[in-house]
Short mmCIF file of C-alpha atoms in Angstrom, two decimals:
data_model
loop_
_atom_site.label_atom_id
_atom_site.label_comp_id
_atom_site.label_asym_id
_atom_site.label_seq_id
_atom_site.Cartn_x
_atom_site.Cartn_y
_atom_site.Cartn_z
CA MET Q 1 -0.04 0.03 0.03
CA HIS Q 2 1.31 3.40 -0.87
CA PHE Q 3 2.81 4.96 2.09
CA PHE Q 4 0.99 8.41 1.94
CA ARG Q 5 -2.33 6.47 1.71
CA VAL Q 6 -1.17 4.54 4.95
CA LEU Q 7 -0.84 7.86 6.76
CA ARG Q 8 -4.22 8.99 5.41
CA ILE Q 9 -6.14 5.85 6.54
CA ALA Q 10 -4.29 6.05 9.95
CA GLY Q 11 -5.45 9.63 10.32
CA LEU Q 12 -1.72 10.99 10.73
CA VAL Q 13 -1.48 13.38 7.79
CA LEU Q 14 0.61 15.74 9.95
CA LEU Q 15 -0.23 19.52 10.44
CA LEU Q 16 2.71 22.11 10.21
CA GLY Q 17 3.25 23.85 13.55
CA MET Q 18 5.30 26.57 11.76
CA ALA Q 19 2.84 28.44 9.57
CA THR Q 20 5.29 31.10 8.68
CA ALA Q 21 7.44 28.43 7.00
CA VAL Q 22 4.87 26.85 4.70
CA ALA Q 23 5.89 26.61 1.10
CA ALA Q 24 2.99 27.76 -1.29
CA ASP Q 25 3.73 25.27 -3.88
CA TYR Q 26 2.84 22.23 -1.54
CA LYS Q 27 0.19 21.05 0.81
CA VAL Q 28 0.97 19.28 4.14
CA GLY Q 29 1.26 15.57 3.37
CA GLU Q 30 1.79 16.07 -0.25
CA ARG Q 31 4.39 13.93 -2.04
CA LEU Q 32 6.54 14.59 -5.21
CA PRO Q 33 5.47 12.66 -8.46
CA ARG Q 34 7.44 9.34 -8.97
CA GLU Q 35 9.83 9.90 -11.69
CA THR Q 36 10.77 7.22 -14.29
CA PRO Q 37 14.41 6.36 -14.07
CA ASP Q 38 16.54 7.51 -16.96
CA PRO Q 39 19.24 4.93 -17.89
CA ALA Q 40 21.21 7.74 -19.29
CA SER Q 41 21.11 9.92 -16.27
CA GLY Q 42 24.83 9.26 -15.48
CA PRO Q 43 26.35 7.92 -12.35
CA TYR Q 44 23.39 7.97 -9.98
CA ARG Q 45 20.45 5.60 -10.00
CA ALA Q 46 17.04 7.25 -9.61
CA LEU Q 47 15.48 6.01 -6.39
CA ASN Q 48 11.92 6.35 -5.27
CA TRP Q 49 10.87 6.20 -1.69
CA ASP Q 50 8.91 2.97 -1.95
CA GLU Q 51 12.12 1.19 -2.64
CA LEU Q 52 13.56 2.09 0.79
CA MET Q 53 10.99 -0.07 2.32
CA PRO Q 54 11.06 -4.17 2.32
CA ALA Q 55 8.50 -5.39 0.13
CA ASP Q 56 6.79 -7.60 2.74
CA TRP Q 57 7.00 -4.75 5.53
CA ASP Q 58 3.35 -3.51 6.60
CA PRO Q 59 3.71 -0.09 8.16
CA MET Q 60 0.00 -0.66 9.41
CA ALA Q 61 1.04 -3.37 11.47
CA ALA Q 62 1.78 -0.86 14.47
CA PHE Q 63 -1.76 0.47 14.32
CA LYS Q 64 -3.28 -2.98 15.02
CA GLY Q 65 -5.95 -2.66 18.12
CA ILE Q 66 -5.80 1.23 17.75
CA ASP Q 67 -8.92 3.13 16.86
CA LEU Q 68 -7.56 6.70 16.52
CA ASP Q 69 -11.04 8.08 15.57
CA GLN Q 70 -12.35 7.18 18.91
CA LEU Q 71 -9.64 9.08 21.00
CA GLU Q 72 -9.29 12.91 21.57
CA ASP Q 73 -5.56 14.17 21.10
CA SER Q 74 -5.36 14.69 24.97
CA ASP Q 75 -6.53 11.15 25.79
CA PRO Q 76 -3.59 9.39 27.59
CA ARG Q 77 -4.69 6.26 25.47
CA ALA Q 78 -4.00 8.30 22.15
CA ILE Q 79 -0.47 9.52 23.61
CA GLU Q 80 0.29 5.85 24.44
CA ALA Q 81 -0.91 4.72 21.03
CA LEU Q 82 1.37 7.21 19.13
CA GLU Q 83 4.41 6.44 21.28
CA LYS Q 84 3.87 2.84 20.39
CA VAL Q 85 3.66 3.84 16.64
CA ARG Q 86 6.78 5.90 16.94
CA LEU Q 87 8.90 3.08 18.67
CA ALA Q 88 7.76 0.65 15.98
CA TRP Q 89 8.56 3.15 13.09
CA ASN Q 90 11.89 3.89 14.66
CA ASN Q 91 12.56 0.24 14.07
CA ALA Q 92 11.17 0.11 10.56
CA PRO Q 93 13.34 -2.38 8.65
CA ILE Q 94 15.52 -0.97 5.85
CA VAL Q 95 16.71 -2.71 2.61
CA PRO Q 96 20.32 -3.83 3.07
CA ALA Q 97 20.83 -4.29 -0.68
CA LEU Q 98 20.79 -0.53 -1.02
CA ASN Q 99 23.98 -0.05 1.00
CA ARG Q 100 26.61 1.97 -0.83
CA GLN Q 101 24.60 2.55 -3.96
CA ARG Q 102 25.01 5.80 -5.84
CA VAL Q 103 21.55 7.33 -6.14
CA GLU Q 104 19.68 10.27 -6.82
CA ILE Q 105 16.23 10.98 -4.79
CA PRO Q 106 13.98 13.92 -4.34
CA GLY Q 107 12.35 14.86 -1.20
CA PHE Q 108 11.50 17.54 1.13
CA VAL Q 109 13.98 19.28 3.56
CA VAL Q 110 13.71 19.19 7.30
CA PRO Q 111 16.40 21.37 8.87
CA LEU Q 112 18.77 20.24 11.69
CA ASP Q 113 20.78 23.43 11.59
CA ALA Q 114 19.35 26.59 12.89
CA ASP Q 115 21.52 28.76 10.44
CA PRO Q 116 20.99 27.94 6.88
CA GLN Q 117 24.11 29.70 5.99
CA ARG Q 118 26.16 27.00 7.97
CA VAL Q 119 24.37 23.74 7.13
CA GLN Q 120 26.31 20.55 8.21
CA GLU Q 121 23.26 18.25 7.88
CA PHE Q 122 19.77 17.75 7.30
CA LEU Q 123 16.70 15.14 6.96
CA LEU Q 124 15.04 14.24 3.59
CA VAL Q 125 11.62 13.18 3.78
CA PRO Q 126 9.05 12.06 1.17
CA TYR Q 127 6.07 14.34 1.95
CA PHE Q 128 5.92 17.97 2.75
CA GLY Q 129 5.30 18.78 6.55
CA ALA Q 130 6.91 15.56 7.94
CA CYS Q 131 8.77 15.50 11.23
CA ILE Q 132 7.06 18.72 12.43
CA HIS Q 133 4.82 16.80 14.97
CA VAL Q 134 5.00 13.18 16.36
CA PRO Q 135 5.05 10.70 15.06
CA PRO Q 136 7.59 11.52 12.12
CA PRO Q 137 7.70 8.93 9.24
CA PRO Q 138 9.06 5.39 9.72
CA GLY Q 139 12.82 5.43 9.87
CA ASN Q 140 13.07 3.84 6.42
CA GLN Q 141 11.26 6.84 5.00
CA VAL Q 142 13.84 9.41 6.51
CA ILE Q 143 17.25 10.11 5.17
CA HIS Q 144 20.05 11.75 7.07
CA ILE Q 145 21.81 13.96 4.53
CA ILE Q 146 25.52 14.91 4.83
CA PRO Q 147 26.16 17.68 2.43
CA PRO Q 148 29.59 18.22 0.80
CA THR Q 149 32.02 20.09 3.03
CA THR Q 150 32.33 22.90 0.37
CA LEU Q 151 29.13 23.64 -1.75
CA PRO Q 152 29.24 25.62 -5.10
CA LYS Q 153 27.46 28.85 -4.91
CA GLU Q 154 24.38 27.66 -6.97
CA GLN Q 155 24.05 24.59 -4.66
CA ARG Q 156 24.25 26.77 -1.55
CA LYS Q 157 21.38 28.95 -2.96
CA VAL Q 158 19.33 25.78 -3.59
CA LEU Q 159 19.85 24.66 -0.04
CA LYS Q 160 19.11 28.06 1.62
CA ASP Q 161 15.90 28.43 -0.65
CA ALA Q 162 14.95 24.78 0.45
CA PHE Q 163 15.36 25.58 4.17
CA SER Q 164 13.48 28.81 4.12
CA ARG Q 165 10.49 27.23 2.38
CA TYR Q 166 10.79 23.59 3.72
CA GLY Q 167 10.82 22.97 0.01
CA ALA Q 168 11.83 20.26 -2.39
CA ILE Q 169 15.34 19.37 -3.52
CA SER Q 170 17.07 16.40 -5.25
CA VAL Q 171 19.94 14.80 -3.53
CA SER Q 172 22.72 12.85 -5.16
CA GLY Q 173 25.42 10.81 -3.47
CA LEU Q 174 26.29 7.38 -1.84
CA LEU Q 175 23.39 5.85 0.13
CA GLU Q 176 24.41 3.96 3.19
CA THR Q 177 22.13 1.75 5.49
CA VAL Q 178 23.57 3.78 8.52
CA SER Q 179 20.85 4.88 11.09
CA SER Q 180 20.82 8.23 12.95
CA ASP Q 181 18.72 9.51 16.03
CA THR Q 182 18.08 13.07 15.47
CA PRO Q 183 15.98 15.86 17.32
CA MET Q 184 13.55 15.86 14.31
CA GLY Q 185 13.16 12.14 13.90
CA PHE Q 186 15.01 8.79 13.40
CA ALA Q 187 16.61 8.15 10.11
CA GLY Q 188 17.24 4.59 8.80
CA TYR Q 189 19.49 5.66 6.01
CA ARG Q 190 22.18 8.24 5.40
CA ILE Q 191 23.60 9.80 1.98
CA ARG Q 192 26.96 11.51 1.93
CA ALA Q 193 25.78 14.02 -0.81
CA ASP Q 194 27.92 14.94 -3.69
CA ARG Q 195 25.33 17.46 -4.91
CA LEU Q 196 22.23 19.13 -4.28
CA ASP Q 197 19.87 20.34 -7.08
CA LEU Q 198 16.47 22.22 -7.16
CA TYR Q 199 13.77 19.54 -7.71
CA LYS Q 200 12.33 19.62 -11.17
CA PRO Q 201 8.95 17.83 -11.72
CA PRO Q 202 9.11 15.11 -14.39
CA ALA Q 203 7.91 16.45 -17.73
CA ASN Q 204 4.47 14.94 -18.70
#
C-alpha cells in the first residue's frame, strides 16, 4: 500500500506547526511525483521512496488494535498509542541491498541546523510537513543527509531556498544503511551527498 495512503487511513497526515514557513507550492502531506528512471542519467540511480521499504513490511502493523478516531488528542490512550507507533516506526526495517549504492532521490528538507548559511546536515523526507509533529515517518522513510564540505554557490542557494520554505530538492550521492537519531526524527538511511539540486517535476 502506498505510504501516503497509509498515513491518510491512519489519520496521521501531519499538521505544520510553523505556519510562517509553509511553502506555497505544496500542501501538508503532499508527495512528489514518482519519476521514471533514466538509464542515461549518469552515475546515479534514480531511487523512489517505496524502494526504501522491504516489500513484505507492513507499516500499518503498528496500528493494530488502535482506533484513533475514537480518541481525543489529549486522551492518555492516544498519547500511548502514538508512542507505540513511534517506537515501531523507529525500528522500521531497511533494505540492506541498497547499501553503498550511488543514488539520486527527491524529497523535502527538514532542517537540523538553525542557520541555513552554515548547514552541516539535514533530513530528507518523502512528503511535505513531515517531522514537525509526532510521530515522524518511519525510519525507512527518513534519510540523514550530509552535504559536501564545500558547496558551489548555486547549490548553496538551492539549499538556502529549500530551508526557508521547507521545499523540495534532489539529492545525489552515496546511500548508506546507517541510522541516525536526530532531534527531528529517526533516520534509517544516510546519504553523503555529492550534489544538491532544485527539484524539477518530471515532464508530462
